[in-house]
Coordinates of C-alpha atoms in Angstrom, one line a residue:
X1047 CA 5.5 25.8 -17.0
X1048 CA 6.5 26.2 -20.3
X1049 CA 4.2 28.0 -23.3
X1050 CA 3.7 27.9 -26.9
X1051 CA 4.8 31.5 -28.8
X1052 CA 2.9 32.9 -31.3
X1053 CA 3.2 31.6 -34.8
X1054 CA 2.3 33.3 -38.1
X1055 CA -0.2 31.7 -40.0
X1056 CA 1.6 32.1 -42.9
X1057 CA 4.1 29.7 -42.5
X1058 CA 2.5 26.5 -42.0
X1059 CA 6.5 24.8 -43.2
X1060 CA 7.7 26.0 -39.6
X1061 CA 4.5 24.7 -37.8
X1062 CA 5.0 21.2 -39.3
X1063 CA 8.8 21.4 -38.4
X1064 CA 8.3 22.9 -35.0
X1065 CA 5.9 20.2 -34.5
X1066 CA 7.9 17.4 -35.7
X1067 CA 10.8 18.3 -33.2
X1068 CA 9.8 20.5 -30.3
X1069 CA 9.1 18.1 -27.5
X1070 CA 5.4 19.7 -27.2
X1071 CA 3.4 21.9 -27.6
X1072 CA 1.5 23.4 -24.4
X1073 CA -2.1 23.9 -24.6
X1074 CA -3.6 27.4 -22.8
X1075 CA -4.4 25.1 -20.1
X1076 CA -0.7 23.6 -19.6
X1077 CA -0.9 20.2 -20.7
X1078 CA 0.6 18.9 -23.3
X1079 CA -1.1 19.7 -26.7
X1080 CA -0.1 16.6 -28.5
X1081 CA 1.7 13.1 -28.1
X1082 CA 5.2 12.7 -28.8
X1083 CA 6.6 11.5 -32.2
X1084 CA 6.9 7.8 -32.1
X1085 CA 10.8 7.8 -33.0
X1086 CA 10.7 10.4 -30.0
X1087 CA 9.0 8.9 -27.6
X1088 CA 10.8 5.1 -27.9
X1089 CA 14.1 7.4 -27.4
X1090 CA 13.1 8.7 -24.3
X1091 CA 11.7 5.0 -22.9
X1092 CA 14.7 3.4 -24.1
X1093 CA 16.6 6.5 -21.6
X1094 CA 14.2 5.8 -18.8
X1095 CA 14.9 2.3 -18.8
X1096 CA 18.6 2.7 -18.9
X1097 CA 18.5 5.5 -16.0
X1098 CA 16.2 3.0 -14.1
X1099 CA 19.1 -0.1 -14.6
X1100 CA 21.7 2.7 -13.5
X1101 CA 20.0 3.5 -10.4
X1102 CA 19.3 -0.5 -9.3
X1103 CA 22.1 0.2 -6.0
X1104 CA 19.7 2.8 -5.2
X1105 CA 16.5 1.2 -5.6
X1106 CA 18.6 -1.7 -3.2
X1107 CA 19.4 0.6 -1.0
X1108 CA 16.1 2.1 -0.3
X1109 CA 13.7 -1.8 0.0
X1110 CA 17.2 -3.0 2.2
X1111 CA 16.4 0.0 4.6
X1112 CA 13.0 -0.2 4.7
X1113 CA 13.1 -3.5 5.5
X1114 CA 15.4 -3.4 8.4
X1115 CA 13.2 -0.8 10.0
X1116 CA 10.0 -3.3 10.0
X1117 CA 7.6 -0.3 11.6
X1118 CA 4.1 -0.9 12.5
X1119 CA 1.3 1.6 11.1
X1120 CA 1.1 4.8 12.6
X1121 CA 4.8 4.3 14.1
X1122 CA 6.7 4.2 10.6
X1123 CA 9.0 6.7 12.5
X1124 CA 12.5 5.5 10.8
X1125 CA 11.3 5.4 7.7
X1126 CA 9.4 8.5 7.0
X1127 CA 12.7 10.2 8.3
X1128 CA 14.7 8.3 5.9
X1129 CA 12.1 9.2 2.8
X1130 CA 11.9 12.7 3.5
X1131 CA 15.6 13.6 3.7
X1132 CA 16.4 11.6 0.5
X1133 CA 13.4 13.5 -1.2
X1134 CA 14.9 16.7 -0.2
X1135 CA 18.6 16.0 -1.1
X1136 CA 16.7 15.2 -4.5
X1137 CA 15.1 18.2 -4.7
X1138 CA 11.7 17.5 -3.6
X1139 CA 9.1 20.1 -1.3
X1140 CA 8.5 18.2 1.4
X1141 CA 5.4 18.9 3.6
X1142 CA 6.1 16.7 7.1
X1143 CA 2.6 15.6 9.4
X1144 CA 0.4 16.1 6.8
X1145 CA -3.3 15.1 7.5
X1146 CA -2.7 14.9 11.1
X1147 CA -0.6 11.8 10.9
X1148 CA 3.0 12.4 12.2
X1149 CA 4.6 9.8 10.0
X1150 CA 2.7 11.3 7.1
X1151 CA 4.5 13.8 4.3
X1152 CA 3.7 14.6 0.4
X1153 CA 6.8 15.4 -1.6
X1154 CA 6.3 17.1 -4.8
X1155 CA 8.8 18.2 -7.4
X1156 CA 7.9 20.0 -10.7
X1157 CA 5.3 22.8 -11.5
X1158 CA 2.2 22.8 -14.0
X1159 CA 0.1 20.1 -15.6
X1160 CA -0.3 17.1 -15.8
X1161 CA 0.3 16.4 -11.9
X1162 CA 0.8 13.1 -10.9
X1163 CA 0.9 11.3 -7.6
X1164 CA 2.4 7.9 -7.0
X1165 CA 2.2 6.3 -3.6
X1166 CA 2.8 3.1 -2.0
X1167 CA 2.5 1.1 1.4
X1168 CA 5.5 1.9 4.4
X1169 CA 4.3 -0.6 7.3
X1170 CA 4.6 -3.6 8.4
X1171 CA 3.1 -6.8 10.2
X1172 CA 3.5 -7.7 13.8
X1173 CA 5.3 -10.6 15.1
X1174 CA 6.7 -10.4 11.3
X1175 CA 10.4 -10.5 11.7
X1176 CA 12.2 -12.4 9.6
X1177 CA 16.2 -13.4 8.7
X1178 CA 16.0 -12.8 4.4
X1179 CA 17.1 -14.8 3.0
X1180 CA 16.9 -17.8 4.8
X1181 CA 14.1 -20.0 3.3
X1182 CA 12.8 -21.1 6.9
X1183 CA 11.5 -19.9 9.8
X1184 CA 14.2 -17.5 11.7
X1185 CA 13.4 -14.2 13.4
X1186 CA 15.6 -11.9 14.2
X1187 CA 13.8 -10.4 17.8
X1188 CA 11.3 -13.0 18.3
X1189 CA 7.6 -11.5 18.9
X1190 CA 9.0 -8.7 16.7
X1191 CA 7.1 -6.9 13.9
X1192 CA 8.5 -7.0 10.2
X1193 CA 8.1 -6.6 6.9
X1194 CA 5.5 -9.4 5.9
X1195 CA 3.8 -8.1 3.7
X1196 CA 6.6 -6.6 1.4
X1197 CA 5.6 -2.7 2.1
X1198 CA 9.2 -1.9 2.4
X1199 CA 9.7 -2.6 -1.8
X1200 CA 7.1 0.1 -2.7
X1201 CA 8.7 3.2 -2.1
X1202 CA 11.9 2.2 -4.0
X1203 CA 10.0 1.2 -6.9
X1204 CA 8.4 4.7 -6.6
X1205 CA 11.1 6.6 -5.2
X1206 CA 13.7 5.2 -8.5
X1207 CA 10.8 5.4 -11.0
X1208 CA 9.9 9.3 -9.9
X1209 CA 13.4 10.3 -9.8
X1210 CA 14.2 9.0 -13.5
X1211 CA 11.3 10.7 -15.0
X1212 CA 12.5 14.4 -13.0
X1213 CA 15.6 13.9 -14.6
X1214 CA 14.1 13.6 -18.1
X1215 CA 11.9 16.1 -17.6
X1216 CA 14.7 18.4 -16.4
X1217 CA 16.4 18.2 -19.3
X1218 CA 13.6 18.3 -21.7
X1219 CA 12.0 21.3 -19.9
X1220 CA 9.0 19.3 -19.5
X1221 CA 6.1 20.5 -17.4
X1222 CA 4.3 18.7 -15.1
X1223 CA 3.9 18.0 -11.5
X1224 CA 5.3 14.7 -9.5
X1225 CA 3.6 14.1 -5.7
X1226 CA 5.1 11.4 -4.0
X1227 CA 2.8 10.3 -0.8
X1228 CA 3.4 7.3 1.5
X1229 CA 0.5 4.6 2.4
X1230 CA 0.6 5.0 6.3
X1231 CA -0.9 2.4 8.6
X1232 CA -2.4 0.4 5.3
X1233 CA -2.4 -2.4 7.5
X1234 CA -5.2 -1.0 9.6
X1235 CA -6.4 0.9 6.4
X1236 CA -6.0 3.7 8.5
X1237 CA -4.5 6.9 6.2
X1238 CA -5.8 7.4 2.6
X1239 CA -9.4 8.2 2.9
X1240 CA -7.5 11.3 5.8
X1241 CA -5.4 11.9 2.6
X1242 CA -8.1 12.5 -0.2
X1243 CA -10.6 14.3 2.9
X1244 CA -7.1 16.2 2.9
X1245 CA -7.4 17.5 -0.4
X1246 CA -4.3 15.6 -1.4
X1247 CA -5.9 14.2 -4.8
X1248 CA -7.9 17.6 -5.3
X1249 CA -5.5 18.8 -8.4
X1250 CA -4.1 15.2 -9.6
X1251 CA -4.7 14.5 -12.9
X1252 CA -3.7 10.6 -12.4
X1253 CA -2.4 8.7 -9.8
X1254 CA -0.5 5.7 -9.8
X1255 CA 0.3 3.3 -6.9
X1256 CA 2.2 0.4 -6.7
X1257 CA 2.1 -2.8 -4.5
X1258 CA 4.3 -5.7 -4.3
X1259 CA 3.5 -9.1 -5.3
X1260 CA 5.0 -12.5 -7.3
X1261 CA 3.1 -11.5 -10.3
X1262 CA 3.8 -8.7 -13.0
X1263 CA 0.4 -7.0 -13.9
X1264 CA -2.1 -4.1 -13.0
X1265 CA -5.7 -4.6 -13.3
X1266 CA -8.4 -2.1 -14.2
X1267 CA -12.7 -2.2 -12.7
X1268 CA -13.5 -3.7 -9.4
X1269 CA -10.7 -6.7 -9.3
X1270 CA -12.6 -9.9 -7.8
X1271 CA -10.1 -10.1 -4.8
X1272 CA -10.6 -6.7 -3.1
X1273 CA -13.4 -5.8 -0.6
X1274 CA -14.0 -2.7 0.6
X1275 CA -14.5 -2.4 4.5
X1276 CA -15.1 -0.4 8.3
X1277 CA -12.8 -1.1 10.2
X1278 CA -15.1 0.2 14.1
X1279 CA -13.8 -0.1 17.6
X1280 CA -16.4 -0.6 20.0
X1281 CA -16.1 0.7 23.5
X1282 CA -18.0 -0.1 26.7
X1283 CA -18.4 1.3 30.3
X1284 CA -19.4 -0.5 33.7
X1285 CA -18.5 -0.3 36.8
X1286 CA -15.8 -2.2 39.4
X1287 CA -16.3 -3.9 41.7
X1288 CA -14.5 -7.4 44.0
X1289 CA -14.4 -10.1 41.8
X1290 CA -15.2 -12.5 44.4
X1291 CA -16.5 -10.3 47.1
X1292 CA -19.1 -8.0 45.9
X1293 CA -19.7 -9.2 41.8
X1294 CA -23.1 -8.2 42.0
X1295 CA -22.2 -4.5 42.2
X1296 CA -20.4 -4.0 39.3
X1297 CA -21.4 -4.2 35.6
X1298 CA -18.6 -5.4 33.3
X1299 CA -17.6 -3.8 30.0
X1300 CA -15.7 -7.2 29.1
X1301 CA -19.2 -9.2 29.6
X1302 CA -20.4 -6.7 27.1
X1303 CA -17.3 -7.4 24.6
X1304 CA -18.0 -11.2 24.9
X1305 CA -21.5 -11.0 24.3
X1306 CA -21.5 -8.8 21.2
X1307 CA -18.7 -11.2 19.7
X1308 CA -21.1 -14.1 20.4
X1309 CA -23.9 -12.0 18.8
X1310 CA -22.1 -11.7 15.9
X1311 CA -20.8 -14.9 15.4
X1312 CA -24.4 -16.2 15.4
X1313 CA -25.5 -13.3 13.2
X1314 CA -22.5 -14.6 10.3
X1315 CA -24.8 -17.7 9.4
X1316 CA -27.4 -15.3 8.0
X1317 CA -25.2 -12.7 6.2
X1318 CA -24.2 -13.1 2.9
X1319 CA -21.1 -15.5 2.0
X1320 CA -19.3 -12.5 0.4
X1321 CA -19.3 -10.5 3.5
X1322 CA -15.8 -11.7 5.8
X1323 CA -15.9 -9.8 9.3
X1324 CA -13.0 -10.5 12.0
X1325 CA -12.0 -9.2 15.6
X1326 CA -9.4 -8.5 18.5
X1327 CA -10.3 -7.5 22.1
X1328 CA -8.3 -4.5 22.2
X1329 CA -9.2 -4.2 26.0
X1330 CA -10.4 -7.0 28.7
X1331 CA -9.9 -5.2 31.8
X1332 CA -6.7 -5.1 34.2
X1333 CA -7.0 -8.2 36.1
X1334 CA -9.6 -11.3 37.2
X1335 CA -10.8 -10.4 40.3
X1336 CA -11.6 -6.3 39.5
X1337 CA -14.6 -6.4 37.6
X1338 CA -13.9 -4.7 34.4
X1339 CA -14.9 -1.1 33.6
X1340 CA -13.8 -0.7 30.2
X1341 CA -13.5 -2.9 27.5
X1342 CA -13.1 -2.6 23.6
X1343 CA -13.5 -5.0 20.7
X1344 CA -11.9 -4.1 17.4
X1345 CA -14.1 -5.3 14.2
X1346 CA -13.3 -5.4 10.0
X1347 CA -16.4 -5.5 8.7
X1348 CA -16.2 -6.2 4.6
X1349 CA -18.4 -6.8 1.7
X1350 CA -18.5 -5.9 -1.9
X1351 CA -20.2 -2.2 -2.5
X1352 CA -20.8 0.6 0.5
X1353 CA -24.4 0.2 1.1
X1354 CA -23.6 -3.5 1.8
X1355 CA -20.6 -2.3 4.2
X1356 CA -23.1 0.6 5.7
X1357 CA -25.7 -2.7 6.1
X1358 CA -23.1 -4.9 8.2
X1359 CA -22.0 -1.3 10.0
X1360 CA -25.8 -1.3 11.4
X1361 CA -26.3 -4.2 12.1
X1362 CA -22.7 -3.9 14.7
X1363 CA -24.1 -1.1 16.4
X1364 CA -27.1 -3.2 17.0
X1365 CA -25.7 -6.1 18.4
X1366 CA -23.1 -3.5 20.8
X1367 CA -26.6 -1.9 22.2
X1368 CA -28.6 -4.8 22.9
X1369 CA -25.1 -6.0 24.5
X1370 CA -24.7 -3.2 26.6
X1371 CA -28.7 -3.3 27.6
X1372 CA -28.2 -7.1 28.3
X1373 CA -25.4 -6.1 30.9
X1374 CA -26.2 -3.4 32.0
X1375 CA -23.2 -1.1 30.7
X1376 CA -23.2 1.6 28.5
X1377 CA -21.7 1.5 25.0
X1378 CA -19.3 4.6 25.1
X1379 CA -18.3 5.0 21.7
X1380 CA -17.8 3.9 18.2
X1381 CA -14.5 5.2 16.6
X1382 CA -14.1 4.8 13.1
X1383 CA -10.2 3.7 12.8
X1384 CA -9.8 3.1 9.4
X1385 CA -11.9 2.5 6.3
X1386 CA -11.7 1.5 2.4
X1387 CA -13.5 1.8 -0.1
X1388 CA -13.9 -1.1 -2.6
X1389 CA -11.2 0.0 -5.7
X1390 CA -12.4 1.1 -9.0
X1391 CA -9.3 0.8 -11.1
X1392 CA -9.0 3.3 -14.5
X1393 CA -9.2 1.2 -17.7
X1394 CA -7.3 4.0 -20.7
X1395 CA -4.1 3.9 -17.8
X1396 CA -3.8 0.4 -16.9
X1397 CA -4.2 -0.4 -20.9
X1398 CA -1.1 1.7 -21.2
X1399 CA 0.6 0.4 -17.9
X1400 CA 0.0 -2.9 -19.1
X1401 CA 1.8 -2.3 -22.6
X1402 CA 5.0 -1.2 -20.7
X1403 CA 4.7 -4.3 -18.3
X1404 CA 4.7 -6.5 -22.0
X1405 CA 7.9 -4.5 -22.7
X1406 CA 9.9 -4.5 -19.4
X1407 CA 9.0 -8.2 -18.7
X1408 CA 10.2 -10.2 -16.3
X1409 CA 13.0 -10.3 -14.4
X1410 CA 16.0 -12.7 -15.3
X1411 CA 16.0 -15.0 -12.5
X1412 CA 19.0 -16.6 -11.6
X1413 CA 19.7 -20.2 -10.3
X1414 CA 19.8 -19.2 -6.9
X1415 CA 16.6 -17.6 -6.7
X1416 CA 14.9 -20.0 -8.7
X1417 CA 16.1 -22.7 -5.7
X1418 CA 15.4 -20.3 -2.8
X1419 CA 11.7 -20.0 -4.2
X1420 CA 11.2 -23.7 -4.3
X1421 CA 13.0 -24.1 -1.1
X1422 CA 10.6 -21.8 0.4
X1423 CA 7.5 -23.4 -1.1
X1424 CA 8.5 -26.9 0.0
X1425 CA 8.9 -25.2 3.5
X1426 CA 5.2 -23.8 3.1
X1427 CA 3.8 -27.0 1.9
X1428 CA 3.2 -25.3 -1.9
X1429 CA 3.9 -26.9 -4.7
X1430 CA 7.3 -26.2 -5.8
X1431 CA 6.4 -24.2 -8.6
X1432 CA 9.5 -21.6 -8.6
X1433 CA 8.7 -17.9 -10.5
X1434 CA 7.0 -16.7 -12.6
X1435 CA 8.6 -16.2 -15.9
X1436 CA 5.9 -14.4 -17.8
X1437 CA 3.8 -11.3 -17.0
X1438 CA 0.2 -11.2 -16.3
X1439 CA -0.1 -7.4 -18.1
X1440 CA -3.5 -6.5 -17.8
X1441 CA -6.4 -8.3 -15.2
X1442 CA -9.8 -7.7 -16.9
X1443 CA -12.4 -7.9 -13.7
X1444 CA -14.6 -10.5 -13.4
X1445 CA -18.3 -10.2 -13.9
X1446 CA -20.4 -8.6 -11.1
X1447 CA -22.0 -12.0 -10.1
X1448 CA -18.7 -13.6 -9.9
X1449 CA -17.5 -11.1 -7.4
X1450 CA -16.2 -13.1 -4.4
X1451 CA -14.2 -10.2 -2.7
X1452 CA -11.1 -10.7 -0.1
X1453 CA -8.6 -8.2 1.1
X1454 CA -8.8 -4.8 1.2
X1455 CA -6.5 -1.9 0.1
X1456 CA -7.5 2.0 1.2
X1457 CA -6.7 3.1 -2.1
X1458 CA -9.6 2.0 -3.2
X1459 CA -10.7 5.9 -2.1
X1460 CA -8.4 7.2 -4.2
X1461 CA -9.4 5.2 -7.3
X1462 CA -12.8 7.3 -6.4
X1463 CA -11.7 10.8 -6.2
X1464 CA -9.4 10.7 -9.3
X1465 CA -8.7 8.2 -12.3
X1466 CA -6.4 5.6 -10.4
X1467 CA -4.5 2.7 -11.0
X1468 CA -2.2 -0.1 -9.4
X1469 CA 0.9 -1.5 -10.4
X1470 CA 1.3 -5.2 -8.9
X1471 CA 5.1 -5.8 -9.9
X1472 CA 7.1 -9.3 -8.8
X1473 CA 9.2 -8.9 -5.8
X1474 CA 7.8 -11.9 -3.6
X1475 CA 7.4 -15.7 -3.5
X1476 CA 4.7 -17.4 -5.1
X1477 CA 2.5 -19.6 -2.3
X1478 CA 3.2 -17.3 1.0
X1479 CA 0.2 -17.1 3.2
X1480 CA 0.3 -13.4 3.3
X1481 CA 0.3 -11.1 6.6
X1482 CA 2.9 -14.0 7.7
X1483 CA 6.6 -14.1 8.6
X1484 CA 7.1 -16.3 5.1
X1485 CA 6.4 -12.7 3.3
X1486 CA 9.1 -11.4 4.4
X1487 CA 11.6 -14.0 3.6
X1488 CA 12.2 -12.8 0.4
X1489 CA 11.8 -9.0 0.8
X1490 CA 15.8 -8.2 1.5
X1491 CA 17.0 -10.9 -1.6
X1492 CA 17.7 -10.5 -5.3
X1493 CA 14.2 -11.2 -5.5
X1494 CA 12.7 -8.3 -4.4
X1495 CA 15.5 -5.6 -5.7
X1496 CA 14.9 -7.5 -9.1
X1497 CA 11.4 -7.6 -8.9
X1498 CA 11.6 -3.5 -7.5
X1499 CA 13.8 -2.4 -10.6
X1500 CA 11.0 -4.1 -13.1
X1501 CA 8.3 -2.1 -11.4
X1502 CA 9.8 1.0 -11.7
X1503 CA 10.7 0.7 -15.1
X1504 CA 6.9 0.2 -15.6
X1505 CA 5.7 3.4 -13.4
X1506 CA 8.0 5.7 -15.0
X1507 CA 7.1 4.7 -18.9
X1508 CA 3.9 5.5 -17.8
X1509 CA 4.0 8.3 -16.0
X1510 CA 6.0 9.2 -19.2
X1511 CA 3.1 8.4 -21.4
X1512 CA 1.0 10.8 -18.9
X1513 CA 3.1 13.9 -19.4
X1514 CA 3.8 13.3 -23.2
X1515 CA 0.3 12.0 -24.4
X1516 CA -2.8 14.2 -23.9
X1517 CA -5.1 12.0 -25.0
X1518 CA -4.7 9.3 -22.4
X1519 CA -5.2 12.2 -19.7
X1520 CA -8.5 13.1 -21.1
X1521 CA -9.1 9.6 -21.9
X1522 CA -8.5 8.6 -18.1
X1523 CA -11.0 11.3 -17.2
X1524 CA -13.7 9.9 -19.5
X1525 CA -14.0 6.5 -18.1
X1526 CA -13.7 7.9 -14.4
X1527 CA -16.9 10.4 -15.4
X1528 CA -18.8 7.0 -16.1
X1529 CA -17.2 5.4 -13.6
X1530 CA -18.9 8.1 -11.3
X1531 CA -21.8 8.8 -13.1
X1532 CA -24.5 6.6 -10.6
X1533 CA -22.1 5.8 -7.7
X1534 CA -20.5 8.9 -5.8
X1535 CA -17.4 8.7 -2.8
X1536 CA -18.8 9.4 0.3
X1537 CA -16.6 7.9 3.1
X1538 CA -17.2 5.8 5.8
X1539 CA -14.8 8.2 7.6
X1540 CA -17.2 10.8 9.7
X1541 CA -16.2 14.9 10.3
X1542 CA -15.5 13.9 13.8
X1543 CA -13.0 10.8 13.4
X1544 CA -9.4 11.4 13.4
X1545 CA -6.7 8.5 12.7
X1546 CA -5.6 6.3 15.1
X1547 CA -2.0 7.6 15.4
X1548 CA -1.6 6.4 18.7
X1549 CA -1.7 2.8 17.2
X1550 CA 1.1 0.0 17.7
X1551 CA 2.7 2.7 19.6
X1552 CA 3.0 -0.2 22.7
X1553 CA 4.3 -2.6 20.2
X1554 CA 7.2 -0.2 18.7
X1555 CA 8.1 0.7 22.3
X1556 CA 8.6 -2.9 23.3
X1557 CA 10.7 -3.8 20.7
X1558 CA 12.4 0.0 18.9
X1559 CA 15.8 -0.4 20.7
X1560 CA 16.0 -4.0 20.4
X1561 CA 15.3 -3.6 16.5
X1562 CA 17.9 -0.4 16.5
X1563 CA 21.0 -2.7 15.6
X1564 CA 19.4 -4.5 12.8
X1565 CA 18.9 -1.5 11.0
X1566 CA 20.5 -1.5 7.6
X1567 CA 24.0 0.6 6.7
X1568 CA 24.5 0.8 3.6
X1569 CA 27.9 2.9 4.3
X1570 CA 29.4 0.0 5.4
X1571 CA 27.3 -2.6 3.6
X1572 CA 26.9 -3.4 0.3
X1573 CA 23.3 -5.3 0.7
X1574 CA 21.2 -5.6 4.1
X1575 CA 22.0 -9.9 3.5
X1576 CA 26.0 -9.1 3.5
X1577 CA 25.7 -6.9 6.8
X1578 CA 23.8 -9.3 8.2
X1579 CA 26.3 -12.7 7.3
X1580 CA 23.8 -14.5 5.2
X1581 CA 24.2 -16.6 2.2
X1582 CA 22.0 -16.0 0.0
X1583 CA 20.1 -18.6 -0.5
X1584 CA 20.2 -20.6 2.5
X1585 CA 17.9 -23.0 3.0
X1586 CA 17.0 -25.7 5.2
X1587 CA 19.9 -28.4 6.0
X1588 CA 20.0 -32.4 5.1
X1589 CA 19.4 -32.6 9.2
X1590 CA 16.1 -30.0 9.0
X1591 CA 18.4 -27.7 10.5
X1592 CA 17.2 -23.8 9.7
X1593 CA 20.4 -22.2 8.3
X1594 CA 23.1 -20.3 10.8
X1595 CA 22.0 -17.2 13.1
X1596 CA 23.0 -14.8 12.0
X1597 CA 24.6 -11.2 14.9
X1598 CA 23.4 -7.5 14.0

């Protein structure tokens, strides 16, 4: 960390020069003690956004690899290892298993303040995979999971904007700190309220994430699509007995499942239209006629604020007793396996973010992925819009009475222990259904390493405008103190939960060594599309055929 030296008073001439070219001045607390001369700062931008266009093969590389790994949550085994050794050749600390999650790591590079974390998704969907490219429906291992949500963009978009800022701050001698963290397991919001519990967020001055998507903006409040949620896996006890020959002895755990599902589904009608609650039988028993001991129903319960999510968690463990009392089982446990918090987005950094999204713009889209978007919307039943051309920038949030809510996103407890925001850059199709095989058509094209290289020329001016502007730090930390002043993080995660880590672990098992010859060489390759013999685009034939299938 660098420090200011003494100055005379006397000679307020070498202040104003000192000033006028030093690259800053460091407070007693090591941040920066004032912004950057204008002419200065556009210099450096204009350098970042260069270094950014010179590393596009490596921001290709690293979504093309991700992709071809498609891991599940909790079992993003390939692609941690992959992360962690190209941190570490890049001169990053790497701490492995961090928060008791094997696939989990923080990198960090730098020393002093400001420190900033950037993060972003790793895992994918089941039954996801997906030939890219090919604007129809085409796995590669059918029943296969895959990238269909785009997860495999984030971490080059981070990865490429992190490692252009080092390099700038190398040869500036700026200080500051860079943590790189990847969202484990998002899909079962399973890993970031373990990470801020973790301490991970304890020192961060502001944290930037980024998630992909076909528009170009970052929004800042409570955005009218997320919902926060408990995600609860309810497990009941009987006892065996002959299906056929003895029933009445036994007790089954499955009749318990059934009848709290039914419960439920009667108790929707009378629970407000914002809440949206879903579930999988995790367990039904072994076969028909062995009355089941065990049984376990998985639930998401969302809604708009935490009391409200607290309110639909009571009313659950309600409807599981009076199940179990109805069957006469016992209700054996309720794990918490994975919460979020509804996201609270920092206005003074998305106002910057969204500045340097209005000066990266778009990507140039070229004929070919202009028809592979249509051709995929026409195979969706969208209309054949194409891409976007213009950004979004900044997403004011609705009103609070036009909250409607939707998905959810864990880092909405992040946005709660430190002044946070999100980067939604353009690497996917407009009109996919999301959490679909169709998302992940486009996430190994042009498309995404176009829309990837835009992001991260967005992250890094602002994480630039972090480490060189004060004000915005101090700023960032004034709205997040009213942010907090009358609601305060407490997370649905309890002392005695732990993270499901032994999640998808079945599914990965099935399907690793099948999926082992897709993966991506980029030794031999130039993109993941030319190893795997697809023209890019190809879209459905004259005679509805779906393209040519393609060998590993």
């Amino acid at each position: 960390m660098r420090t200011a030296r003494p100055v005379s008073l006397a000679v307020p001439a070498l202040i104003a020069l000192l000033v006028a070219i030093a690259p800053a001045a460091i407070s007693a607390q090591g941040r920066p003690a004032a912004a950057r001369p204008n002419a200065r700062a556009e210099a450096d931008k204009r350098g970042l956004v260069a270094d950014i266009d010179a590393r596009a093969k490596l921001t290709q590389e690293i979504n093309d690899q991700i992709f071809s790994f498609g891991e599940l949550g909790f079992q993003e085994v390939e692609t941690s290892k992959y992360l962690v050794a190209l941190l570490r050749r890049e001169g990053f600390t790497v701490e492995e298993g961090y928060a008791g999650m094997p696939t989990a790591w923080v990198a960090t590079w730098g020393s002093g303040k400001p420190v900033i974390a950037v993060g972003s998704d790793i895992d994918g969907i089941p039954q996801a995979s997906q030939m890219p490219g090919v604007a129809c429906r085409m796995p590669m291992i059918a029943g296969a999971p895959g990238h269909g949500e785009g997860h495999n963009s984030g971490q080059a978009v981070v990865v490429t904007a992190a490692l252009a800022v080092k390099k700038l701050m190398t040869e500036q001698k700026l200080p500051g700190t860079i943590r790189i963290w990847p969202g484990v397991a998002e899909e079962q919001l399973g890993s970031k309220a373990f990470f801020t519990a973790a301490g991970l967020f304890r020192d961060v001055d502001v944290s930037f994430f980024t998630h992909v998507y076909d528009r170009f903006s970052t929004p800042w409040g409570a955005p009218n699509e997320y919902s926060g949620l408990v995600s609860l896996l309810y497990s009941f006890e009987g006892t065996t007995a002959h299906g056929a020959g003895a029933p009445w002895r036994g007790r089954s755990a499955l009749d318990a499942v059934e009848l709290m599902d039914v419960a439920w589904n009667f108790r929707r009608e009378h629970l407000r239209t914002e809440q949206r609650s879903h579930y999988v039988i995790r367990d039904g028993g072994d076969q028909p006629n062995v009355v089941p001991a065990t049984a376990s129903v998985w639930y998401f319960l969302r809604e708009l604020d935490p009391p409200r999510i607290r309110g639909l968690w009571a009313i659950a463990d309600s409807i599981a007793q009076g199940a179990a009392m109805m069957t006469g089982t016992r209700l054996a446990g309720v794990r918490v396996m994975g919460a979020a918090w509804p996201p609270h987005f920092n206005k003074p950094v998305a106002q910057a973010m969204a500045a340097n999204i209005a000066r990266v713009g778009m990507p140039k889209w070229s004929a070919d992925d202009e028809r592979f978007a249509k051709a995929l919307q026409k195979e969706m039943g969208q209309p054949e819009t194409g891409l976007d051309t213009a950004t979004l920038g900044l997403e004011d949030p609705p009103k609070e009475a036009d909250r409607k809510g939707g998905g959810s996103d864990d880092i909405g407890d992040v946005s709660w222990a430190v002044p946070t925001v999100q980067l939604f850059y353009p690497s996917n199709v407009p009109g996919t259904p999301g959490h679909n095989w169709a998302d992940a058509i486009a996430m190994a094209t042009p498309i995404a390493h176009k829309g990837a290289t835009a992001g991260a020329k967005a992250l890094a001016l602002t994480m630039y405008d972090v480490l060189t502007t004060p004000k915005l730090v101090s700023d960032a930390w004034d709205y997040y103190r009213v942010q907090t002043k009358d609601t305060k993080y407490e997370s649905f995660v309890r002392p005695q939960d732990r993270p499901a880590i032994d999640l998808n672990a079945n599914i990965l098992g099935k399907y690793r060594e099948q999926m082992r010859p897709y993966y991506y060489d980029p030794s031999r390759f130039r993109t993941y599309l030319d190893q795997l013999g697809v023209t890019y685009p190809t879209v459905r034939g004259a005679d509805g055929s779906c393209g040519v299938r393609a060998v590993p």
